[in-house]
Coordinates of C-alpha atoms and ligand atoms in Angstrom, one line a residue:
X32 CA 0.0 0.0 0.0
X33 CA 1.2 3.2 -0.4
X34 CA 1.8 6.4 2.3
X35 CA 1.0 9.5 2.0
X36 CA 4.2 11.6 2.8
X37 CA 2.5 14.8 4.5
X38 CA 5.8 15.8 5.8
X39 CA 9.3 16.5 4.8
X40 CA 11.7 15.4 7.2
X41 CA 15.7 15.5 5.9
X42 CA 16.7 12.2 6.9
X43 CA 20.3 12.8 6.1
X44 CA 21.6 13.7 9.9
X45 CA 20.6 10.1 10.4
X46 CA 23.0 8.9 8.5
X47 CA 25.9 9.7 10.4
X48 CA 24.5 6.2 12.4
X49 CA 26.7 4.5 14.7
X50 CA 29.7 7.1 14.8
X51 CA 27.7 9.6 15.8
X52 CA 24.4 8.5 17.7
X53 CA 21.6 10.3 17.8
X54 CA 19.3 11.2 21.5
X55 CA 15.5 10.8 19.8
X56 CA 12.5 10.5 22.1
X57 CA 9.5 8.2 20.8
X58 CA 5.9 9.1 22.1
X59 CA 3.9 6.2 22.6
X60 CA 4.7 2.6 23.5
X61 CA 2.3 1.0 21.0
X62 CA 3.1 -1.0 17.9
X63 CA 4.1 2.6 16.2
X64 CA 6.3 3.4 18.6
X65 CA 8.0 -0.1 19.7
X66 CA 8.4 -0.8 16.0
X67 CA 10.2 2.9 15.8
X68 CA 12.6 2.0 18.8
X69 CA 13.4 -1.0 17.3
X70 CA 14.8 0.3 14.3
X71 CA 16.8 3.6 15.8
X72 CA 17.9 1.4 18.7
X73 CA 19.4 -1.0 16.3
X74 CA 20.5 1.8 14.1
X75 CA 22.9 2.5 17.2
X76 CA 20.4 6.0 18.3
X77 CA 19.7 6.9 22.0
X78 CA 16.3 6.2 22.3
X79 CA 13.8 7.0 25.0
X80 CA 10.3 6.1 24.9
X81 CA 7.2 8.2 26.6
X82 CA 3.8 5.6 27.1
X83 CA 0.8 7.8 29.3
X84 CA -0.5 4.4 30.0
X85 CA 0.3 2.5 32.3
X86 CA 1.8 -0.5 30.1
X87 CA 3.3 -1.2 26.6
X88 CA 1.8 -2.6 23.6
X89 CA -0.9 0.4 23.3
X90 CA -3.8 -1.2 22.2
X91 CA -2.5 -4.9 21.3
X92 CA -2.0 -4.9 25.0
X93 CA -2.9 -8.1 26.6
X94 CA -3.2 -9.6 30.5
X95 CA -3.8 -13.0 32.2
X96 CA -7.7 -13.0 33.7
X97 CA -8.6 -15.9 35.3
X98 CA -6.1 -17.9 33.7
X99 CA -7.1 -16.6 30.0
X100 CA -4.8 -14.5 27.9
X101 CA -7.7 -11.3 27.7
X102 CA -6.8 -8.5 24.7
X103 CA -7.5 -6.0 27.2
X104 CA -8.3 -3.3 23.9
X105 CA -11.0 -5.7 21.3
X106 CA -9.4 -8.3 19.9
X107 CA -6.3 -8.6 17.8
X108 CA -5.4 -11.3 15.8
X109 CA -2.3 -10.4 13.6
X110 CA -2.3 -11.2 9.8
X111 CA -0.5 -10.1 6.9
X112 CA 0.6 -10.8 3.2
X113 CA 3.8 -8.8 4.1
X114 CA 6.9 -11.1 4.6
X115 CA 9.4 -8.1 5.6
X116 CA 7.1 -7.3 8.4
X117 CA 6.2 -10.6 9.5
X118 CA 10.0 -11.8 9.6
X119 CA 10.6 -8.8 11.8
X120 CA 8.1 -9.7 14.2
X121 CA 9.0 -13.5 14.4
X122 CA 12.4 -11.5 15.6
X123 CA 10.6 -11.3 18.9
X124 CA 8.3 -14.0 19.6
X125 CA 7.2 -16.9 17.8
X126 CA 3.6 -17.1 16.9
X127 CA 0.3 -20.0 17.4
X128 CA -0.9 -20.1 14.5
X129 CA -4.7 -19.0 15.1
X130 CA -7.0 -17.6 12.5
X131 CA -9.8 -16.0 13.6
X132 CA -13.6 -17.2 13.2
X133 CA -16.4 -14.6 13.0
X134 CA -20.5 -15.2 13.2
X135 CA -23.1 -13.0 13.2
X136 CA -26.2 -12.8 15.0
X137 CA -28.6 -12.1 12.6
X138 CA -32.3 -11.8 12.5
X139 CA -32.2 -14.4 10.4
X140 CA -30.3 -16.6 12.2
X141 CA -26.5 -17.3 13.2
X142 CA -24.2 -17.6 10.5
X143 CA -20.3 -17.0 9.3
X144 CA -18.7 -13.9 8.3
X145 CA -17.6 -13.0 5.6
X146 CA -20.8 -14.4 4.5
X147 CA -19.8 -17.6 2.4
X148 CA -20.9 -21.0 1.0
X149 CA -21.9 -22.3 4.8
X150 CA -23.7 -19.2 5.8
X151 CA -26.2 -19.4 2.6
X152 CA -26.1 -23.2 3.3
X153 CA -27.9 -22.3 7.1
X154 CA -29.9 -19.3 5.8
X155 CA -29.9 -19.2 1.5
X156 CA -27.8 -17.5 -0.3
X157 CA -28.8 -13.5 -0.4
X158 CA -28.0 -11.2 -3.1
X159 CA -24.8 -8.6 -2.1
X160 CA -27.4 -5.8 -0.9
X161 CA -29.6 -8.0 1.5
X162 CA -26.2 -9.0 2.7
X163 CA -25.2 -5.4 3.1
X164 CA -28.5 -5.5 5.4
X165 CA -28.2 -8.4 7.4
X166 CA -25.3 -8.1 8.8
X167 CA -23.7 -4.4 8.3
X168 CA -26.6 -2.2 9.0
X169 CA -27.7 -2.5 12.7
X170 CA -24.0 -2.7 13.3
X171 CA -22.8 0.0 11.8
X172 CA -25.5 1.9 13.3
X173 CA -24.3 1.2 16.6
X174 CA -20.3 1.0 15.8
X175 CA -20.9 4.9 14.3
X176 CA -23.7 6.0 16.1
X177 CA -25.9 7.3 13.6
X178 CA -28.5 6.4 11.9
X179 CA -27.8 4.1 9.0
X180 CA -28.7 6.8 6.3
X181 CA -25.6 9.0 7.5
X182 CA -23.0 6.6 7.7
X183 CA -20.8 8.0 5.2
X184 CA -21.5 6.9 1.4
X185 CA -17.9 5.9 2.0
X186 CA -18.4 3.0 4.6
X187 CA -22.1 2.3 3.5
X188 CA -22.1 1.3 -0.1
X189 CA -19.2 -1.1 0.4
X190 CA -20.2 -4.1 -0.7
X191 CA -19.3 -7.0 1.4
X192 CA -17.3 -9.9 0.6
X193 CA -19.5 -13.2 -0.9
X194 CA -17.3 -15.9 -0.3
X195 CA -17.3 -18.5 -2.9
X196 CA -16.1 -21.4 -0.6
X197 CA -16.7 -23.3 2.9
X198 CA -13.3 -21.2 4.4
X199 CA -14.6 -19.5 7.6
X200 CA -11.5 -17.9 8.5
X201 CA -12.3 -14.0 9.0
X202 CA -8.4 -13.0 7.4
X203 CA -7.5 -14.8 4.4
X204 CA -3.8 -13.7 4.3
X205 CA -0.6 -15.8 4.3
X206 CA 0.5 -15.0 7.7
X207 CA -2.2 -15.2 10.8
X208 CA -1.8 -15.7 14.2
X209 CA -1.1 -14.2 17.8
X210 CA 2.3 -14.3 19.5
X211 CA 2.8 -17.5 21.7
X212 CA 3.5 -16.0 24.8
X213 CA 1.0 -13.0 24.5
X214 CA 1.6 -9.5 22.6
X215 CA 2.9 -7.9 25.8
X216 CA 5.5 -10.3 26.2
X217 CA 6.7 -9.6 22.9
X218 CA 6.5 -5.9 22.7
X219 CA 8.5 -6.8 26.0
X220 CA 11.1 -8.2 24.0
X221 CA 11.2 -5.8 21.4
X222 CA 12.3 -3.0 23.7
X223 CA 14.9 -4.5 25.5
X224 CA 17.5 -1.9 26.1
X225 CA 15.7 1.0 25.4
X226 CA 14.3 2.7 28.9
X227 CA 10.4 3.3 28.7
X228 CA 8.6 5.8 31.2
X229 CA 5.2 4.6 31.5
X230 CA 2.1 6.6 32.9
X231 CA 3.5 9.7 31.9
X232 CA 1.4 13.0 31.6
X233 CA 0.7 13.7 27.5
X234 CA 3.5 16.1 27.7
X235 CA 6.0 14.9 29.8
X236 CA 8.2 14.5 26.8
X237 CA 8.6 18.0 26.1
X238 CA 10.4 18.6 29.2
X239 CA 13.3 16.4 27.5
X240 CA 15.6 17.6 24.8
X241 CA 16.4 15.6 21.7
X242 CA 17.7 15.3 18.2
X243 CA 14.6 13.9 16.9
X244 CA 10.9 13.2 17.8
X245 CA 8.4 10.3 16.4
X246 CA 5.1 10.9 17.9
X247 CA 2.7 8.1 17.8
X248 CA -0.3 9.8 19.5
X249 CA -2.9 11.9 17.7
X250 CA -1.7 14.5 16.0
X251 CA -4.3 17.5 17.5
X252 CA -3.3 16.4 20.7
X253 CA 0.8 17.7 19.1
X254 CA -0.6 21.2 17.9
X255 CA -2.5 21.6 21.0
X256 CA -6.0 21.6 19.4
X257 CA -5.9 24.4 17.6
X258 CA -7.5 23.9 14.7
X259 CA -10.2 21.4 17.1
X260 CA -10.2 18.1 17.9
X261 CA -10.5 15.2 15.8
X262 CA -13.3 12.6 16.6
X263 CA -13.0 9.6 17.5
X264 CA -15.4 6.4 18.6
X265 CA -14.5 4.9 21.4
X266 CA -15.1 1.1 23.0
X267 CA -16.5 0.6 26.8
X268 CA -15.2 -2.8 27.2
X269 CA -16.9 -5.5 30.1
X270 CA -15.6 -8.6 30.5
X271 CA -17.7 -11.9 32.1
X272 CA -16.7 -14.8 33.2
X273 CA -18.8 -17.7 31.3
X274 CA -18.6 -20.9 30.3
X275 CA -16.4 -21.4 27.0
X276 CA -18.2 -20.9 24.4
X277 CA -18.4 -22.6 20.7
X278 CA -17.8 -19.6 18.9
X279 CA -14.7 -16.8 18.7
X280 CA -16.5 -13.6 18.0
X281 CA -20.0 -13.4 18.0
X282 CA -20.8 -10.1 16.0
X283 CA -23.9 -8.7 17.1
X284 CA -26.1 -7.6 13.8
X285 CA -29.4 -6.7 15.6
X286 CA -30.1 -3.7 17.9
X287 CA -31.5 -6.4 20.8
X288 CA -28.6 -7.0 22.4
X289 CA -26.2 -3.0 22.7
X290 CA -23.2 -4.2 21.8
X291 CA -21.5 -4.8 18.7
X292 CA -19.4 -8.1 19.2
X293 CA -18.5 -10.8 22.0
X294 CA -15.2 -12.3 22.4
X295 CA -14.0 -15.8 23.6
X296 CA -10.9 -15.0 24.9
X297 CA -9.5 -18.5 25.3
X298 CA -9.1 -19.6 21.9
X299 CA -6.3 -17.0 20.9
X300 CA -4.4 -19.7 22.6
X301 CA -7.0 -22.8 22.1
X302 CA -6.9 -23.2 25.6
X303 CA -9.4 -26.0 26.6
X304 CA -11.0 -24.1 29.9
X305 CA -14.4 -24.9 31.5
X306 CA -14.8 -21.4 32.4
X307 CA -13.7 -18.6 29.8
X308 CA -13.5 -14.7 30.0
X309 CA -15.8 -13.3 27.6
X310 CA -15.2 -9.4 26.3
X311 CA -18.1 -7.1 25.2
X312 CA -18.0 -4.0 23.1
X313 CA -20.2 -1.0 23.9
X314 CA -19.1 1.8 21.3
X315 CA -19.2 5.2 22.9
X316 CA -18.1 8.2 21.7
X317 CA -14.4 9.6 22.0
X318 CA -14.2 12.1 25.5
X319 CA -10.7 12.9 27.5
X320 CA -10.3 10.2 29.6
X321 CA -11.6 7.4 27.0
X322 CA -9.1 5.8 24.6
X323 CA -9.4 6.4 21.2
X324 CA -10.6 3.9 18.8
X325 CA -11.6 4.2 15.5
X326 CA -10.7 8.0 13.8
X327 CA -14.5 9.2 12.4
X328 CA -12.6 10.5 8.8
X329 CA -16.4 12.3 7.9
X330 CA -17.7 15.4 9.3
X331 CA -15.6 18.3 10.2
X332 CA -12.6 15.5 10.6
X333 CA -11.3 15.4 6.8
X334 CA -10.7 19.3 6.9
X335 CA -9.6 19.3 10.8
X336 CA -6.8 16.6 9.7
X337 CA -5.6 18.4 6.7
X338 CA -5.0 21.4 8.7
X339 CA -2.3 19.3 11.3
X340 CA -1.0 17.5 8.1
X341 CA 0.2 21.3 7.0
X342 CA 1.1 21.9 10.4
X343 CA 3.2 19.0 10.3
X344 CA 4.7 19.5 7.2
X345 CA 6.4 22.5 8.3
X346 CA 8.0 20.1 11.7
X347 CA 11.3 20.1 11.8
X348 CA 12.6 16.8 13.0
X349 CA 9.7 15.4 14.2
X350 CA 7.9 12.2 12.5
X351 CA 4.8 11.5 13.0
X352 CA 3.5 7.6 12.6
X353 CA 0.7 5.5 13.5
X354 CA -2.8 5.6 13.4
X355 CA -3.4 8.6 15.7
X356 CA -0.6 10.7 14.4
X357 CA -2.0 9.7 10.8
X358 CA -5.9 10.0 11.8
X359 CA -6.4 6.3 10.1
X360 CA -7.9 2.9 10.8
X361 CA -4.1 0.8 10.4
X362 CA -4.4 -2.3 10.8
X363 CA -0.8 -3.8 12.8
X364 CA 0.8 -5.0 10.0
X365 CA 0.3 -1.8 8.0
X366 CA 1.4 0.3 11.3
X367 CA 4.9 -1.6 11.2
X368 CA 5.1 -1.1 7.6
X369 CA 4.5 2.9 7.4
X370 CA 7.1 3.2 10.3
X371 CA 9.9 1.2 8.3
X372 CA 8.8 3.4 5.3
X373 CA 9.0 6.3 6.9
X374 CA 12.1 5.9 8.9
X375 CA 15.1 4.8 7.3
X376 CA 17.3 1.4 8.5
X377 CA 14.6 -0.3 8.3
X378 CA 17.5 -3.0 6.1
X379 CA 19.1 -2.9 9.4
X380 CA 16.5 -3.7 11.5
X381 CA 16.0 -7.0 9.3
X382 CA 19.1 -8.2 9.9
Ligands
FAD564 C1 -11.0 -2.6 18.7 C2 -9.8 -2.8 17.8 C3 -9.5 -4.1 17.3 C4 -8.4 -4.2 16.5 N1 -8.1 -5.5 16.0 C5 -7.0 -5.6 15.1 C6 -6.8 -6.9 14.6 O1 -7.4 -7.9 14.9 N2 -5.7 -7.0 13.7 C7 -4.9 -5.9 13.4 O2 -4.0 -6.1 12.6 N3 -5.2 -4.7 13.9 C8 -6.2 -4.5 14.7 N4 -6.5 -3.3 15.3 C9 -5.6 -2.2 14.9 C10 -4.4 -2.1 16.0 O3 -4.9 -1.9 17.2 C11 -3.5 -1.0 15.5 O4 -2.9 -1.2 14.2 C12 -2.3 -0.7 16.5 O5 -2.6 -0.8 17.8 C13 -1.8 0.7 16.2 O6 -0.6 1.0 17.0 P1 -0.2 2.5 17.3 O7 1.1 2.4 18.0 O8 -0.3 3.3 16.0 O9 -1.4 3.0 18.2 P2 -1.8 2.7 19.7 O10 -1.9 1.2 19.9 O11 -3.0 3.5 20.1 O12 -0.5 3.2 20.5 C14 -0.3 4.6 20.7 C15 0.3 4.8 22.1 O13 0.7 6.1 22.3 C16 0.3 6.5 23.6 N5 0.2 8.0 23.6 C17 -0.6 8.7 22.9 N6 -0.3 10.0 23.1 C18 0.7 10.1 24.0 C19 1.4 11.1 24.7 N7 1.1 12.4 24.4 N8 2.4 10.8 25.6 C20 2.6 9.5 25.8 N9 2.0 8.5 25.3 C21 1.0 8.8 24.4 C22 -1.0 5.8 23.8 O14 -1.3 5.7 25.2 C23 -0.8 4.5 23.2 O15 -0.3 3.5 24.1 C24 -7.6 -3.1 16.1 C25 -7.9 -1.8 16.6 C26 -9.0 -1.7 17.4 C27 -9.4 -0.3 17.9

């Protein structure tokens, strides 16, 4: 895929490299920033890392409950086409292979997604609009919170996926699965040597002079608001503890139940449990205090975001990378694959 370069750092001063190291602070402990660390760190720069949470790994963070591995932000099952990134994460941890399942909870009944050759086998088979309906409308109403007529044209009149075959696997690409010992672990790994100051205020960084910033977190929040904030949706996440359950991820396509999808915890790992932890999504929107989700690129946002693009344009050594300093939906292998475009040793970090 390709990047949009929105600003124009001179890279050159990095090249002086091992002789003559560079002090750069990184803002954000998340997949942007670990990935970032990684490669200046091995590139032989001083690097510092500032996390306002209270843990690596940003939102792939995940924690023991109850003896389950719980992805503590929704859940995140990595998958890519991209070799480059995926040898540089198999650096760091090596991975179960785990694809994830999806059904919906449909008024017609409960059936894969995508919507394939089983799903019309339980229910028929539905021309691409009525399975626009089915399963996208009620949740996007309730993902967006809006009524279905203004969700963006842009999300709305995608046409979902028919799946000519019997695979229920939600990802198709080469490469799926979630580290073996848990995505904290191996951000955990990824940062050894490099000293990380967590639960910092948003700017404690300031207060420390460098060479170079990358700044992971959204990019208003840099430039101080001034041209207003962008919005955001946001996730209230409860967690239950229930009997494991037959199905992954239970999307919920209906406006019964409030939530948009239910997750089964314990088979990230396939871990045969009697009792499971179960996570439930209740979308909300983005406030101070909430943690910000999915970027809402309609609205005022598009114009707000072009405004800090310009902004950060004129930055002198300062990248910004990741989906809040970028204001986009990145999936992780796309997030490690815009920072090693837009920094340079990214060769050396594959070595
Ligand atoms: C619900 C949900 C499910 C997802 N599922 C998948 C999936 O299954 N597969 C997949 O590939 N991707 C998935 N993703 C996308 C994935 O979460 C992102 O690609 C990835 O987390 C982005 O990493 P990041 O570092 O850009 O952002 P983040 O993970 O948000 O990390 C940014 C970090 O910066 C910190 N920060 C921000 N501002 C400051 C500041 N001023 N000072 C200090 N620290 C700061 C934040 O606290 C945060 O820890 C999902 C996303 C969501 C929302």
């Amino acid at each position: 895929m390709a990047y949009e370069k929105f600003h124009h750092v001179d890279f050159t001063h990095f090249s002086q490299e091992k002789q003559n190291p560079m002090k750069i602070t990184i803002v954000g402990a998340g997949l942007a920033g670990v990935t970032a660390a990684v490669i200046l760190r091995d590139a032989g720069h001083a690097v510092e890392v500032f996390e306002s949470r209270d843990h690596v790994g940003g939102n792939c963070f995940d924690e023991w409950i109850n003896g389950v591995l719980v992805h503590r932000y929704g859940p995140h099952g990595f998958h890519t086409d991209n070799e480059t990134v995926w040898n540089f994460l198999n650096r760091f941890t090596e991975f179960r292979p785990t694809a994830l399942e999806v059904v919906a909870n449909t008024p017609l009944g409960v059936i894969p997604v995508p919507f394939n050759d089983v799903s019309a086998g339980l229910i028929g088979d539905l021309s691409p609009e009525h399975i626009r309906d089915l399963i996208f409308r009620a949740y996007s109403e309730k993902h967006w919170g809006i009524p279905w007529e203004e969700v963006p044209r842009s999300i709305s009149t995608r046409l979902p996926e028919r799946r000519r075959s019997t695979d229920c696997r939600y990802h198709l690409d080469r490469w799926q699965g979630v580290p073996a010992d848990g995505y904290t672990c191996m951000f955990e790994h990824m940062l050894d040597g490099v000293p990380c100051h967590l639960g910092c205020s948003p700017d404690e960084w300031r207060r420390f002079p460098s060479d170079h910033v990358v700044f992971t977190g959204s990019i208003d929040e840099y430039f101080g608001n001034t041209h207003g904030r962008l919005e955001y949706r946001s996730l209230d996440f409860r967690y239950e503890s229930e009997p494991k359950r037959r199905y992954f991820q239970v999307n919920e396509c209906n406006h019964q139940n409030p939530w948009t999808r239910s997750v089964d915890h314990s088979h990230w790992l396939g871990q045969q449990v009697e009792n499971t932890v179960v996570g439930y999504e209740h979308p909300c929107e983005w406030e101070p205090g909430r943690v910000r989700m999915y970027p809402k690129a309609f609205g005022p946002n598009p114009e707000r975001y072009k405004l800090y693009r310009e902004a950060a344009s004129g930055e002198r050594n300062v990248t910004f990378v990741g989906r809040l300093a970028t204001y986009k939906y990145l999936d992780m292998d796309d997030v490690i694959a815009q920072v090693m475009t837009k920094l340079p040793y990214s060769e050396a970090a594959l070595q």
